[in-house]
Coordinates of C-alpha atoms in Angstrom, one line a residue:
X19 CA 0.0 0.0 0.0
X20 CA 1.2 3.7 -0.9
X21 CA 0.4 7.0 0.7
X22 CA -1.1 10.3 -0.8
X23 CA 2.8 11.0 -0.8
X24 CA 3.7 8.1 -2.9
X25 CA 5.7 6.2 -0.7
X26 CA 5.4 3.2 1.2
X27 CA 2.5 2.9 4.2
X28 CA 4.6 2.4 7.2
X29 CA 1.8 0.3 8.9
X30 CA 0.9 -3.6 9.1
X31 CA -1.2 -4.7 6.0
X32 CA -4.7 -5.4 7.1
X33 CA -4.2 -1.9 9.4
X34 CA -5.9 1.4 8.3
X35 CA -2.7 3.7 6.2
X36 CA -1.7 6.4 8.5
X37 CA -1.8 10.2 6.9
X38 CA 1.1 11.1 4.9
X39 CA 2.4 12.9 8.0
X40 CA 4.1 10.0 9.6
X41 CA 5.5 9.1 6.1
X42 CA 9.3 8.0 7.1
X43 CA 10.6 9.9 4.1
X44 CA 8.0 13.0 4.4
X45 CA 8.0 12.8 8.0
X46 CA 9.5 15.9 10.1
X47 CA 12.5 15.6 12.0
X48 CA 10.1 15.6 14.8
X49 CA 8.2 12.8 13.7
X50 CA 11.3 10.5 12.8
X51 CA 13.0 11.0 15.7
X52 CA 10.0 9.4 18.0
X53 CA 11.5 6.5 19.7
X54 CA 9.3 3.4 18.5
X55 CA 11.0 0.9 19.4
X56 CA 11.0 -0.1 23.4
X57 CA 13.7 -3.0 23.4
X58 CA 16.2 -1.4 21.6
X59 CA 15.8 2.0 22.0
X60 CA 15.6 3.2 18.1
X61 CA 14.4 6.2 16.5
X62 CA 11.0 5.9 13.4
X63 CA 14.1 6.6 11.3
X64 CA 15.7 3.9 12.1
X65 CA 13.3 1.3 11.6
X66 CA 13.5 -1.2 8.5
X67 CA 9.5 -0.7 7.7
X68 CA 9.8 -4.3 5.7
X69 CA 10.9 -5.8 8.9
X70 CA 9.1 -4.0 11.5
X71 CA 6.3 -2.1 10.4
X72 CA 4.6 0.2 12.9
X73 CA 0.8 0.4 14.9
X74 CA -0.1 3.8 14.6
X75 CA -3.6 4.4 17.1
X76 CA -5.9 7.4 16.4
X77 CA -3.9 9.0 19.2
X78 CA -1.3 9.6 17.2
X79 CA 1.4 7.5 19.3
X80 CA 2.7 4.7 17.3
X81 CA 5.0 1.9 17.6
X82 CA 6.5 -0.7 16.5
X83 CA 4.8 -3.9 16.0
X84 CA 6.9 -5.8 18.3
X85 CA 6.5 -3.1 20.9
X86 CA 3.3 -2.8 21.0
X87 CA 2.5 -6.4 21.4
X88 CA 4.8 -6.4 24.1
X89 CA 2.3 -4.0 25.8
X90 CA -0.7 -5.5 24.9
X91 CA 0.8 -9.3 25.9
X92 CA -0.2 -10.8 23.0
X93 CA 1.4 -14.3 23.7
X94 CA -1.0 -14.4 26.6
X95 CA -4.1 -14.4 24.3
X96 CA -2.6 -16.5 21.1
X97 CA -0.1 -18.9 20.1
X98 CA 2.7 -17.2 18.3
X99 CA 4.5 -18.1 15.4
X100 CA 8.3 -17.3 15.1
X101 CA 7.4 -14.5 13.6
X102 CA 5.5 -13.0 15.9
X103 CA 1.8 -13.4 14.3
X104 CA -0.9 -15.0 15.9
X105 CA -1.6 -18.6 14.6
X106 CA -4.8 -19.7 17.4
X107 CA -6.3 -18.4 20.0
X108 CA -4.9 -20.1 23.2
X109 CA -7.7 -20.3 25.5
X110 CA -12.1 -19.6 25.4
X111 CA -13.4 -16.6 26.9
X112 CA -13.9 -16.7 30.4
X113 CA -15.8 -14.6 33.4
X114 CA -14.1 -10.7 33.7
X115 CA -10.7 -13.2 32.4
X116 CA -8.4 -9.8 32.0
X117 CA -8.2 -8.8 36.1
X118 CA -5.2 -8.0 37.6
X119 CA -4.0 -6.2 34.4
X120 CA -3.7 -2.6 33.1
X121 CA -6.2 -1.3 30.8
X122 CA -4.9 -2.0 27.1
X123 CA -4.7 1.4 25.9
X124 CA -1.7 3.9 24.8
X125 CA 1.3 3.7 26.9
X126 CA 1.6 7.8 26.6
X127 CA -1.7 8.9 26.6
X128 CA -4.1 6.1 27.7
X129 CA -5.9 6.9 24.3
X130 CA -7.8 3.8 23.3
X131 CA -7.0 1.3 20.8
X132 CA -10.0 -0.2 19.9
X133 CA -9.4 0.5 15.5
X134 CA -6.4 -1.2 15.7
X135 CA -7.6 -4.6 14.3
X136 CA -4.4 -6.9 15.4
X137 CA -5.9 -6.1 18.7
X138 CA -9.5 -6.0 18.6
X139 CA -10.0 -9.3 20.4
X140 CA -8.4 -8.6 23.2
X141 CA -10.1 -4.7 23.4
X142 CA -13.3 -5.7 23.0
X143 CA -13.1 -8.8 25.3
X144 CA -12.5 -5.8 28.3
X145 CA -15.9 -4.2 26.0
X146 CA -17.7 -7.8 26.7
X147 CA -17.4 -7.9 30.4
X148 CA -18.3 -4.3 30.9
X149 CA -21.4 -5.4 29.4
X150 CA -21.9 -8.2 31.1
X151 CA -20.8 -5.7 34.8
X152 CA -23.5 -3.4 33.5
X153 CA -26.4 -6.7 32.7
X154 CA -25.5 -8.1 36.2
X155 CA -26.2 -5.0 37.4
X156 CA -29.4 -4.0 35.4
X157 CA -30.6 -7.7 36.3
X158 CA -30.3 -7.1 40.1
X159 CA -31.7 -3.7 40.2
X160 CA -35.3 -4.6 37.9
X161 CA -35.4 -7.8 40.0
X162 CA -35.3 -5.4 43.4
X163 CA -38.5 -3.3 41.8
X164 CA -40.5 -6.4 40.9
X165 CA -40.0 -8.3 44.7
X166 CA -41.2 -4.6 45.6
X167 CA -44.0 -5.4 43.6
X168 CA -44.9 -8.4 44.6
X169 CA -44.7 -7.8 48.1
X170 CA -47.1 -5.1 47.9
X171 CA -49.2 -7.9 45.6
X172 CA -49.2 -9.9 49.0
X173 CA -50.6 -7.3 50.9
X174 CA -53.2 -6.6 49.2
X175 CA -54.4 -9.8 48.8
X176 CA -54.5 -10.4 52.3
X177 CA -56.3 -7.2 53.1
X178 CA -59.3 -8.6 50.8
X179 CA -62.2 -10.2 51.7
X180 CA -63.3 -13.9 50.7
X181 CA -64.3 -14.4 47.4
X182 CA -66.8 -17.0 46.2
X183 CA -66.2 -19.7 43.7
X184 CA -68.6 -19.4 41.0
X185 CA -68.4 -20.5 37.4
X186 CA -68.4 -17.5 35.3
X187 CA -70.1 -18.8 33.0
X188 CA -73.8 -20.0 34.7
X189 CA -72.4 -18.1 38.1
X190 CA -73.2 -21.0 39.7
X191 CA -70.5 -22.1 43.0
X192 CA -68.4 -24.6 42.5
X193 CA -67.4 -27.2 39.1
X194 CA -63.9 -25.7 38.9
X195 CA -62.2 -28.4 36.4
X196 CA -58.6 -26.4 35.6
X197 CA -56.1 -28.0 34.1
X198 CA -52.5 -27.2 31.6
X199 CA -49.7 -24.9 31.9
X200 CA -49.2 -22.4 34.7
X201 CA -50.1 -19.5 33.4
X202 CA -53.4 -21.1 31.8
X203 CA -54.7 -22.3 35.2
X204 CA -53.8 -19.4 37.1
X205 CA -56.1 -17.1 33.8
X206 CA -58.7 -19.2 34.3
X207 CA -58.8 -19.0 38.0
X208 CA -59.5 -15.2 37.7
X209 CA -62.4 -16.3 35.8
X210 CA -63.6 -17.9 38.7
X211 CA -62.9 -16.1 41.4
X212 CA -64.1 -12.7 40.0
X213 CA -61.4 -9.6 39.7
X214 CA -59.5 -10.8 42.6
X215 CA -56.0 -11.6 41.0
X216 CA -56.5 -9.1 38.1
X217 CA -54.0 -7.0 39.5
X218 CA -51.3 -9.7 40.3
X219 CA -51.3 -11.4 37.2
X220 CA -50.7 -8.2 35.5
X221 CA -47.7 -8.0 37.9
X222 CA -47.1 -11.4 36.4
X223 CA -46.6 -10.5 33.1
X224 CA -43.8 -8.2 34.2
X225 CA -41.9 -10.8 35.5
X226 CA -42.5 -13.2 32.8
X227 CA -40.9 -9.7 30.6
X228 CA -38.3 -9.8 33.3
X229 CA -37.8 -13.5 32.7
X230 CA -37.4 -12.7 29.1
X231 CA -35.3 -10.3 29.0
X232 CA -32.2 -11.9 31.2
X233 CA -32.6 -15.8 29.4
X234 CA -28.9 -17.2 28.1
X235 CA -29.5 -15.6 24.6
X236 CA -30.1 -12.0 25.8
X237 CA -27.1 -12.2 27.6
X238 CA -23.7 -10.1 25.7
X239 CA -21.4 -13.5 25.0
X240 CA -24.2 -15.2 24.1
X241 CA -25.8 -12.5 22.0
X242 CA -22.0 -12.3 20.4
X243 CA -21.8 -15.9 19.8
X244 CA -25.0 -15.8 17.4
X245 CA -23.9 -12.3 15.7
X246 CA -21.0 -14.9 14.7
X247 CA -22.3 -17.8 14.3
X248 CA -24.8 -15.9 12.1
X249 CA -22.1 -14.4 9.8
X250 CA -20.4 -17.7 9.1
X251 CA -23.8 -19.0 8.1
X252 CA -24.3 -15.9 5.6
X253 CA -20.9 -16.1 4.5
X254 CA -20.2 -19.4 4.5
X255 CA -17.1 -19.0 7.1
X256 CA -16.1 -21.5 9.8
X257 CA -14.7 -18.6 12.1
X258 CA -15.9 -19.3 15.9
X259 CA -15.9 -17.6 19.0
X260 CA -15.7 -19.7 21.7
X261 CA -16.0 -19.0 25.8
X262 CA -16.3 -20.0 28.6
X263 CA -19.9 -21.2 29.6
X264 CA -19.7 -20.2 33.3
X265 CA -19.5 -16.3 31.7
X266 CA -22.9 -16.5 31.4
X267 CA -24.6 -15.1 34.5
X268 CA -27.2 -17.4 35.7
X269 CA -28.4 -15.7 38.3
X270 CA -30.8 -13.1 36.5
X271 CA -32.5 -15.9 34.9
X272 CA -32.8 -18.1 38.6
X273 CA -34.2 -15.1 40.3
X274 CA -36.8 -14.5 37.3
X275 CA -37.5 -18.2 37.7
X276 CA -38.1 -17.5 41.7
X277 CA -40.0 -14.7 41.2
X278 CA -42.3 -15.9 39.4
X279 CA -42.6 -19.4 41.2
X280 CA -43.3 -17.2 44.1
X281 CA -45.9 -15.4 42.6
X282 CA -47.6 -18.4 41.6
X283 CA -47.4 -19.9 44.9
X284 CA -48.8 -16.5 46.4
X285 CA -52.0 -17.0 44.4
X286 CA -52.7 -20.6 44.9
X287 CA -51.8 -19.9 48.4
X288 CA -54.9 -17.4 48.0
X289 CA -57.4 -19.8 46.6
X290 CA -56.6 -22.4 49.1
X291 CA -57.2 -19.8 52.1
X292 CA -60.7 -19.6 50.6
X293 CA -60.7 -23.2 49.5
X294 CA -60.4 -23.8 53.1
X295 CA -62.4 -20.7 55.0
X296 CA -65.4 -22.7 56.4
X297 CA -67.4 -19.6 56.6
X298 CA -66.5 -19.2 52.1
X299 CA -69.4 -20.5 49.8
X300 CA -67.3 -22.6 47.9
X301 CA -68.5 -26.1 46.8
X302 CA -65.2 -27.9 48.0
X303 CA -66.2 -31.3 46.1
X304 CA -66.3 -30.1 42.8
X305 CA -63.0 -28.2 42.8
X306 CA -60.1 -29.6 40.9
X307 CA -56.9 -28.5 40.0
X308 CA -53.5 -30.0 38.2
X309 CA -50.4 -29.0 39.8
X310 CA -47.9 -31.6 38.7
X311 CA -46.8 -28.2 35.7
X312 CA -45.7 -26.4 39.0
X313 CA -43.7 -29.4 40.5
X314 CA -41.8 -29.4 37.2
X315 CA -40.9 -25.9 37.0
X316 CA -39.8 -26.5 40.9
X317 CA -37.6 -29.3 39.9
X318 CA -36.3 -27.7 37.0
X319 CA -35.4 -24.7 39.0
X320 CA -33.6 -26.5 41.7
X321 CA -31.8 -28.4 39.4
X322 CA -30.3 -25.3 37.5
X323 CA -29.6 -23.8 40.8
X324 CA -27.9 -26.7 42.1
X325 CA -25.4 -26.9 38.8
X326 CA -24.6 -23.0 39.5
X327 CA -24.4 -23.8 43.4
X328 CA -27.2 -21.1 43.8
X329 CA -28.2 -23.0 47.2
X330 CA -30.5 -19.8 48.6
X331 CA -32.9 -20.4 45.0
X332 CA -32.0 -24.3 45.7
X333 CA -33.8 -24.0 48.6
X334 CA -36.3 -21.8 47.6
X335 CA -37.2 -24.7 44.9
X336 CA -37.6 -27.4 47.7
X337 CA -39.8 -25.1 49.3
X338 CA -42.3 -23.9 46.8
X339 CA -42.2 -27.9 46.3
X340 CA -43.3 -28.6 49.8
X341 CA -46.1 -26.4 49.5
X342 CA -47.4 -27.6 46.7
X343 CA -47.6 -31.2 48.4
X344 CA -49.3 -29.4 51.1
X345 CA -51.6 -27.7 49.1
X346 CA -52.6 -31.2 46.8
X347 CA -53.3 -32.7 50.1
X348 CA -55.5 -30.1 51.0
X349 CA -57.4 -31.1 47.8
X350 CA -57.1 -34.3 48.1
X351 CA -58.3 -34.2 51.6
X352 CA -61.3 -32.8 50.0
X353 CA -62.4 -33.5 46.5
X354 CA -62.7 -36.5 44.8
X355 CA -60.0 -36.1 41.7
X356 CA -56.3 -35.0 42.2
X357 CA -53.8 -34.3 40.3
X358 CA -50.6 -35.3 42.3
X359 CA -47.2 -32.9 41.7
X360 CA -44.8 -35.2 40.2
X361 CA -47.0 -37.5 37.6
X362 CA -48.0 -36.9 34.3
X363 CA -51.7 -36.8 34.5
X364 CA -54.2 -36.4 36.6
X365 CA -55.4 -39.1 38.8
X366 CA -58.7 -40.1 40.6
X367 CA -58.6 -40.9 44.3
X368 CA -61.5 -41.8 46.8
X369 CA -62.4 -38.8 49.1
X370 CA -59.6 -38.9 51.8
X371 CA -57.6 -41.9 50.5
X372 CA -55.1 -42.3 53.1
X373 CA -52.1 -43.6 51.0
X374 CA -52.7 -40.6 48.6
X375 CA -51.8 -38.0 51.7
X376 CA -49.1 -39.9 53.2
X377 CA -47.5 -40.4 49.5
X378 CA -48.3 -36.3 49.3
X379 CA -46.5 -35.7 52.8
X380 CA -43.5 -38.4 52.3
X381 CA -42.8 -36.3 49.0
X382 CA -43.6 -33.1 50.7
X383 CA -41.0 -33.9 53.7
X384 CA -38.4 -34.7 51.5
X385 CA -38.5 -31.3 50.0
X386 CA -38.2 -29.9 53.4
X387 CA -35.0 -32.2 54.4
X388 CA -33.5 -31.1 51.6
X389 CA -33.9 -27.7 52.0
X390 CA -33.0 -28.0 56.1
X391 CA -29.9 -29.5 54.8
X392 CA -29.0 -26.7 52.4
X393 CA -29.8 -24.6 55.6
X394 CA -27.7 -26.3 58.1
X395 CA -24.8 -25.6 55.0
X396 CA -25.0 -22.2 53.8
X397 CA -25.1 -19.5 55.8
X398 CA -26.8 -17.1 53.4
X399 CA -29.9 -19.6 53.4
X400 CA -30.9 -18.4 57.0
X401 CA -33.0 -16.0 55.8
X402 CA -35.4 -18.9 54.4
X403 CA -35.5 -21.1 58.0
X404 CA -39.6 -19.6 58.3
X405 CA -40.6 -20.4 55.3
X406 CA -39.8 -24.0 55.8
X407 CA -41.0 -24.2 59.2
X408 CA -44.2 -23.2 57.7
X409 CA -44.3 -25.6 54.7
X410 CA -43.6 -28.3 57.0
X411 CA -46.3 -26.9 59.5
X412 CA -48.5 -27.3 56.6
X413 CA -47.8 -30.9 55.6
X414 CA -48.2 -32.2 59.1
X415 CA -51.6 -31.2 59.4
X416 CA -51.4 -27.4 59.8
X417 CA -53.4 -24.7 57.9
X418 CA -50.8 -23.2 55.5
X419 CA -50.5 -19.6 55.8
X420 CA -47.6 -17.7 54.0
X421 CA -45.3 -15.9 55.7
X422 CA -45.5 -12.5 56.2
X423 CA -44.6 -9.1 54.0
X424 CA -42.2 -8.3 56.2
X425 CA -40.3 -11.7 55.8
X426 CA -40.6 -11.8 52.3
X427 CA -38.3 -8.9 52.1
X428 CA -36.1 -10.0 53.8
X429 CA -35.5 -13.4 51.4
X430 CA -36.1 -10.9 48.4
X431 CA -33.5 -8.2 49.8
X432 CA -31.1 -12.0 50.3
X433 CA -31.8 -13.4 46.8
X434 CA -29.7 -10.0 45.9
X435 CA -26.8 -8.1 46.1
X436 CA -25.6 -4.6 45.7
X437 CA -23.8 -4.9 42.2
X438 CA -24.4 -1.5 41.2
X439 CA -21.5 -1.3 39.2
X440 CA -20.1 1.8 41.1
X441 CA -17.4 -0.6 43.2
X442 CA -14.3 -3.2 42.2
X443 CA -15.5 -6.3 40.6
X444 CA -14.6 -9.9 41.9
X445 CA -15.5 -13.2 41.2
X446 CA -15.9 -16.0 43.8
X447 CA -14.1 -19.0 42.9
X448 CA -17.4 -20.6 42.2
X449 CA -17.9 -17.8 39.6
X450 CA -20.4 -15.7 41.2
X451 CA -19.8 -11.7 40.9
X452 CA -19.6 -9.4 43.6
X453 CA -18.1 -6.5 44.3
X454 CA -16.3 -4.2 47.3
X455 CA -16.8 -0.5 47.9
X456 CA -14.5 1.8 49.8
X457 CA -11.4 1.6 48.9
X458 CA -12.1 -1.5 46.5
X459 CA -9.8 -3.7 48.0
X460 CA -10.4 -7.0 50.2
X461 CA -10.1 -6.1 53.8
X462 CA -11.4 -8.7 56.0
X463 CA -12.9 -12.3 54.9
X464 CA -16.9 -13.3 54.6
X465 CA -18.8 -15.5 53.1
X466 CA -19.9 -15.6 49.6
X467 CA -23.4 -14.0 49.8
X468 CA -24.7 -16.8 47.0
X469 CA -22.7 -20.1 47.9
X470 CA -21.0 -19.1 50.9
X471 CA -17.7 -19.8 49.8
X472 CA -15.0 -17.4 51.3
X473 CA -14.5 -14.1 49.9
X474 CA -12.8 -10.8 50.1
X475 CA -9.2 -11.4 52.2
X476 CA -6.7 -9.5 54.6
X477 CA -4.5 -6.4 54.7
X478 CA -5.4 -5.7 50.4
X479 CA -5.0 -9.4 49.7
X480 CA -7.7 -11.1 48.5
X481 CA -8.1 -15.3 49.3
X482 CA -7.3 -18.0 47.2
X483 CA -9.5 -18.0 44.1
X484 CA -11.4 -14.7 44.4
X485 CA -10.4 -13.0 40.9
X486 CA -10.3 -9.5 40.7
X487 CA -11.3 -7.5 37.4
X488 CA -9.3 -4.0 37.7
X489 CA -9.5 -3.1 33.9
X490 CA -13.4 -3.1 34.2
X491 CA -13.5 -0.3 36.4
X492 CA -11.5 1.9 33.7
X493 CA -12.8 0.7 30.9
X494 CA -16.2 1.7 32.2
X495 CA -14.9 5.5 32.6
X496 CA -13.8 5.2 29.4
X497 CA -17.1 4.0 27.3
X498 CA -19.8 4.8 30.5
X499 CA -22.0 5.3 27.8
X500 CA -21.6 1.5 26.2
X501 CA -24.7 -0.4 25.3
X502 CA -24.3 -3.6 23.7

């Protein structure tokens, strides 16, 4: 390539041609006495161009090749050939990987380097996990306004007075026959029990958004990974960007999951207050109901919990679990058909079939060992030690009442940290983000607020395993207004 002067671009091929003012022939003295070269000290004039051609940033600060590498460490990101370009890429992407570094910018002026293509992997990597910093954040802070929410859903609903059953149809009381997915039953039970959950399934619908919006393919790798995997399809390419899977944050999408959960559990918790209030007109007999969709949603949730080692939503999954057993017993204490959490279809049971209700409080009681056994192991599941005392009230006979607004703070205000983005950013060595205020660094030792793994360290020195992202912080000043 040639300049506007004629002679020879001084950059790498691939790189965008500098003006003609860096030409090494048209140059000023000025220009070609810049020293370029870090190792050996030499002067632009004195570099062989066909040799070692120079990076030259919009900054205006260039180097040589060899130097500039040497600041960006490429041989930590890429395999090397002898002569110094990249063959492969040595390892995936994984969870805020650059800490403990210097931002990659210009050694003089801190300018950034991001239309330098040689390095554009290694720039926008920093890019990636400032957008994933700024999701994690986002996620915690919408997830705060919706427990809010539903708290205040809670309330309400217990302020209200009973409601009659009534078909909405003839407006006769009782024949409730609901069956299908979640979301489906609990429609059709406003249908039957007037305008009473109006207001909280519309509540639902913003979780379900909520829910949306933080799933694996909303998330910035993710949302990478198919802008790439889309090109090569178009192009017909094999190019592929790999990473790490644990860079995807799963906790957004477990507390979406436990949101709603919860608010599904709130309004059958409802129903069965009334299913139950002697004083209701409610035809008890004629009332059925499948819950084995919840169950499913339960199991699937602990089990995705349990693979992140999310044991406060692991819990929470054995819970809503337990409750539902209590509540199925309630039913089947009651009506003639039941379907039991756990099975595949409804089945028919006498009126107060004994084996039915111990099978319903074995499987119940189970759930609750479990979750007394996450409790007795992580500290930050404390907050949930009433809820289970209340399932387990419920499934030994008790009437099940859920726990109070108060206490449901407190387990939403738990399910949560303070990731605001604003202090230093750390991983646990389980992966789970967190960061420190202050001063930013680790100070004194505590538990992993999610699996209570130890965190943070002594005297600026953080424990084995904790990783520390310090480029985040900077790169965020540097692009604050970044949106992926």
């Amino acid at each position: 390539m040639m300049l506007d002067c004629g002679h020879q671009c001084p950059s790498l091929c691939g790189e965008v041609c500098p003006t003609s003012k860096f030409c090494q022939v048209c140059a000023t003295d000025e220009v070609k006495s810049v020293c370029v070269d870090f190792l050996e000290m030499k002067e632009y004039k004195e570099i062989d161009l066909d040799q070692e051609p120079c990076i030259f940033p919009d900054c205006g600060h260039f180097l040589t090749v060899s130097s500039m590498d040497g600041q960006m460490d490429m041989a930590e990101h890429y395999k090397l050939d002898t002569t110094g370009l990249p063959e492969q890429i040595l390892r995936s992407s994984e969870p805020f990987a650059m800490e403990n570094k210097d931002v990659k910018n210009c050694a003089t002026c801190r300018g950034p380097l991001r239309n330098i293509s040689r390095y554009g992997r290694i720039v926008r990597r920093a890019i990636l996990d400032e957008a994933t910093k700024k999701f994690i954040s986002w996620s915690n802070s919408e997830y705060h306004l919706l427990a809010a929410k539903l708290v205040t859903e809670q309330e309400n609903l217990a302020a209200m007075q009973p409601t009659a059953i009534r078909d909405p149809k003839s407006g006769a009381a009782g024949n409730l026959t609901i069956g299908g997915l979640r979301q489906r039953q609990l429609h059709c039970l406003r249908g039957y029990i007037d305008k009473r959950y109006d207001s909280i399934l519309k509540m639902r619908k913003e979780i379900t958004s909520y829910t949306a919006k933080v799933r694996k393919e909303e998330q910035p790798f993710q949302r990478v990974a198919d802008l790439v995997r889309h090109a090569n399809l178009h192009h017909d390419r094999q190019n592929e960007f790999r990473y790490d899977e644990s860079v995807i944050q799963a906790k957004g999408s477990l507390l979406a999951s436990t949101l709603l959960l919860k608010c599904d559990v709130l309004i059958l918790s409802d129903f069965f207050r009334l299913f139950l209030d002697k004083k209701s007109d409610l035809a008890k007999q004629d009332v059925k109901l499948d819950l084995s969709p919840f169950m499913s949603d339960c199991d699937i949730l602990i089990q995705r919990a349990k693979k992140g080692v999310y044991p406060r939503e692991e819990a929470q999954g054995h819970i809503f679990s337990a409750q539902l057993c209590a509540f199925s017993r309630s039913l089947a204490s009651t009506t003639s058909n039941l379907s039991i959490p756990g099975t595949e279809r409804p089945s028919s049971t006498p009126t107060y079939d004994p084996d039915t209700l111990d099978k319903l409080r074995i499987q119940g009681l189970d759930h609750i060992q479990e979750a007394r056994r996450i409790l007795a192991e992580n500290q930050s599941t404390n907050v949930l030690k009433n809820d289970i005392d209340i399932a387990e009230e419920a499934l030994n006979g008790g009437v099940y009442r859920p726990v109070t607004t108060e206490e449901l703070r407190q387990v939403y205000m738990a399910s949560t940290g303070e990731l605001s983005g604003t202090g230093h950013w750390y991983t646990c060595p389980n992966g789970h983000p967190f960061t420190i205020n202050n001063c930013g660094m680790a100070m004194e030792e505590a538990p992993c607020p999610e699996c209570g793994v130890r965190i943070g360290g002594r005297n600026h020195v953080s424990v084995e395993g904790v990783r520390h992202a310090v480029e985040i912080e900077e790169i965020a000043r540097e692009i604050g207004g970044f949106r992926l």
